[in-house]
Amino acid sequence: MMFFSIIGASVVFLLLKDQIFFKFNAYYQDSIDSDLGGIGVVKTSFFIILAALSLKKWEPLIVGFPVVAMSFFIGSTRLGLIAFMIYLIYIIKFKHK
């Protein structure tokens, strides 16, 4: 099953390669002046770290790591919203059990 998932993801990437690179370059150029690099990582990791500290679990850090890593390259303009959603999902999911 894992083999078919990898093959499927590879095919999708090959078909959408130009669109993915175009979007990546557009986001990179949009945030090159404002929050690229360390500033973007700090802004994005705030909610991820807050979720991990609130729940005293490692899972939000593991899930949020790719978002934080991408914020280094394309800034935190859009990825901050994704980090906030990860924070909300974990807080709502685990605090109401």
PDB file of C-alpha atoms in Angstrom:
ATOM      1  CA  MET A   1       0.000   0.000   0.000  1.00  0.00           C
ATOM      2  CA  MET A   2       2.871   2.352   0.840  1.00  0.00           C
ATOM      3  CA  PHE A   3       4.390   1.683  -2.563  1.00  0.00           C
ATOM      4  CA  PHE A   4       1.234   2.850  -4.346  1.00  0.00           C
ATOM      5  CA  SER A   5       1.104   5.974  -2.194  1.00  0.00           C
ATOM      6  CA  ILE A   6       4.679   6.883  -3.096  1.00  0.00           C
ATOM      7  CA  ILE A   7       4.044   6.212  -6.781  1.00  0.00           C
ATOM      8  CA  GLY A   8       0.831   8.261  -6.689  1.00  0.00           C
ATOM      9  CA  ALA A   9       2.531  11.192  -4.944  1.00  0.00           C
ATOM     10  CA  SER A  10       5.382  11.055  -7.466  1.00  0.00           C
ATOM     11  CA  VAL A  11       2.995  11.123 -10.409  1.00  0.00           C
ATOM     12  CA  VAL A  12       1.060  14.055  -8.938  1.00  0.00           C
ATOM     13  CA  PHE A  13       4.309  15.929  -8.311  1.00  0.00           C
ATOM     14  CA  LEU A  14       5.532  15.309 -11.860  1.00  0.00           C
ATOM     15  CA  LEU A  15       2.235  16.488 -13.322  1.00  0.00           C
ATOM     16  CA  LEU A  16       2.035  19.615 -11.149  1.00  0.00           C
ATOM     17  CA  LYS A  17       5.766  20.384 -10.968  1.00  0.00           C
ATOM     18  CA  ASP A  18       5.556  23.678 -12.878  1.00  0.00           C
ATOM     19  CA  GLN A  19       2.627  24.970 -10.818  1.00  0.00           C
ATOM     20  CA  ILE A  20       4.334  24.021  -7.540  1.00  0.00           C
ATOM     21  CA  PHE A  21       7.553  25.808  -8.477  1.00  0.00           C
ATOM     22  CA  PHE A  22       5.623  28.845  -9.741  1.00  0.00           C
ATOM     23  CA  LYS A  23       3.732  29.151  -6.436  1.00  0.00           C
ATOM     24  CA  PHE A  24       6.895  28.615  -4.409  1.00  0.00           C
ATOM     25  CA  ASN A  25       8.683  31.384  -6.314  1.00  0.00           C
ATOM     26  CA  ALA A  26       5.685  33.707  -6.016  1.00  0.00           C
ATOM     27  CA  TYR A  27       5.497  33.211  -2.238  1.00  0.00           C
ATOM     28  CA  TYR A  28       9.270  33.594  -1.955  1.00  0.00           C
ATOM     29  CA  GLN A  29       9.296  36.880  -3.889  1.00  0.00           C
ATOM     30  CA  ASP A  30       6.273  38.160  -1.946  1.00  0.00           C
ATOM     31  CA  SER A  31       7.925  37.686   1.430  1.00  0.00           C
ATOM     32  CA  ILE A  32      11.550  38.366   0.586  1.00  0.00           C
ATOM     33  CA  ASP A  33      11.446  41.824   2.155  1.00  0.00           C
ATOM     34  CA  SER A  34       9.367  41.168   5.230  1.00  0.00           C
ATOM     35  CA  ASP A  35       9.611  37.906   7.116  1.00  0.00           C
ATOM     36  CA  LEU A  36      11.996  35.548   5.413  1.00  0.00           C
ATOM     37  CA  GLY A  37      14.450  33.409   7.353  1.00  0.00           C
ATOM     38  CA  GLY A  38      14.686  33.512  11.115  1.00  0.00           C
ATOM     39  CA  ILE A  39      11.878  36.027  11.579  1.00  0.00           C
ATOM     40  CA  GLY A  40       9.463  33.774   9.690  1.00  0.00           C
ATOM     41  CA  VAL A  41      10.486  30.763  11.754  1.00  0.00           C
ATOM     42  CA  VAL A  42       9.921  32.629  15.026  1.00  0.00           C
ATOM     43  CA  LYS A  43       6.502  33.890  13.949  1.00  0.00           C
ATOM     44  CA  THR A  44       5.336  30.498  12.724  1.00  0.00           C
ATOM     45  CA  SER A  45       6.757  28.424  15.569  1.00  0.00           C
ATOM     46  CA  PHE A  46       4.993  30.528  18.221  1.00  0.00           C
ATOM     47  CA  PHE A  47       1.662  28.669  17.914  1.00  0.00           C
ATOM     48  CA  ILE A  48       3.327  25.275  17.485  1.00  0.00           C
ATOM     49  CA  ILE A  49       5.356  25.707  20.672  1.00  0.00           C
ATOM     50  CA  LEU A  50       2.327  27.106  22.491  1.00  0.00           C
ATOM     51  CA  ALA A  51       0.307  24.000  21.583  1.00  0.00           C
ATOM     52  CA  ALA A  52       3.098  21.698  22.752  1.00  0.00           C
ATOM     53  CA  LEU A  53       3.464  23.548  26.048  1.00  0.00           C
ATOM     54  CA  SER A  54      -0.292  23.680  26.652  1.00  0.00           C
ATOM     55  CA  LEU A  55      -0.763  19.958  26.115  1.00  0.00           C
ATOM     56  CA  LYS A  56       2.621  18.794  27.433  1.00  0.00           C
ATOM     57  CA  LYS A  57       2.964  16.527  24.379  1.00  0.00           C
ATOM     58  CA  TRP A  58       5.481  16.256  21.546  1.00  0.00           C
ATOM     59  CA  GLU A  59       2.926  15.596  18.818  1.00  0.00           C
ATOM     60  CA  PRO A  60       2.254  19.268  17.873  1.00  0.00           C
ATOM     61  CA  LEU A  61       6.001  19.799  17.429  1.00  0.00           C
ATOM     62  CA  ILE A  62       6.280  16.813  15.114  1.00  0.00           C
ATOM     63  CA  VAL A  63       3.254  17.839  13.057  1.00  0.00           C
ATOM     64  CA  GLY A  64       4.266  21.506  12.964  1.00  0.00           C
ATOM     65  CA  PHE A  65       7.921  20.978  12.052  1.00  0.00           C
ATOM     66  CA  PRO A  66       7.361  20.943   8.251  1.00  0.00           C
ATOM     67  CA  VAL A  67       5.352  24.176   8.513  1.00  0.00           C
ATOM     68  CA  VAL A  68       8.108  25.842  10.536  1.00  0.00           C
ATOM     69  CA  ALA A  69      10.789  24.573   8.147  1.00  0.00           C
ATOM     70  CA  MET A  70       8.931  25.938   5.123  1.00  0.00           C
ATOM     71  CA  SER A  71       8.470  29.313   6.811  1.00  0.00           C
ATOM     72  CA  PHE A  72      12.252  29.730   6.678  1.00  0.00           C
ATOM     73  CA  PHE A  73      12.121  29.645   2.880  1.00  0.00           C
ATOM     74  CA  ILE A  74       8.815  31.303   1.976  1.00  0.00           C
ATOM     75  CA  GLY A  75       8.042  33.444   5.022  1.00  0.00           C
ATOM     76  CA  SER A  76       5.314  33.289   7.595  1.00  0.00           C
ATOM     77  CA  THR A  77       2.634  35.262   5.787  1.00  0.00           C
ATOM     78  CA  ARG A  78       0.460  32.267   4.901  1.00  0.00           C
ATOM     79  CA  LEU A  79       2.100  29.607   7.017  1.00  0.00           C
ATOM     80  CA  GLY A  80       1.269  31.480  10.213  1.00  0.00           C
ATOM     81  CA  LEU A  81      -2.386  30.739   9.523  1.00  0.00           C
ATOM     82  CA  ILE A  82      -1.623  27.048   9.096  1.00  0.00           C
ATOM     83  CA  ALA A  83       0.328  27.043  12.373  1.00  0.00           C
ATOM     84  CA  PHE A  84      -2.613  28.722  14.085  1.00  0.00           C
ATOM     85  CA  MET A  85      -4.963  26.049  12.718  1.00  0.00           C
ATOM     86  CA  ILE A  86      -2.658  23.315  14.026  1.00  0.00           C
ATOM     87  CA  TYR A  87      -2.754  25.040  17.420  1.00  0.00           C
ATOM     88  CA  LEU A  88      -6.557  25.227  17.407  1.00  0.00           C
ATOM     89  CA  ILE A  89      -6.990  21.627  16.322  1.00  0.00           C
ATOM     90  CA  TYR A  90      -4.769  20.285  19.078  1.00  0.00           C
ATOM     91  CA  ILE A  91      -6.208  22.504  21.790  1.00  0.00           C
ATOM     92  CA  ILE A  92      -9.817  21.675  20.887  1.00  0.00           C
ATOM     93  CA  LYS A  93      -9.105  17.975  20.351  1.00  0.00           C
ATOM     94  CA  PHE A  94      -7.207  17.289  23.563  1.00  0.00           C
ATOM     95  CA  LYS A  95      -8.679  19.785  26.007  1.00  0.00           C
ATOM     96  CA  HIS A  96     -12.235  18.450  25.597  1.00  0.00           C
ATOM     97  CA  LYS A  97     -11.474  14.821  26.404  1.00  0.00           C
TER      98      LYS A  97
END
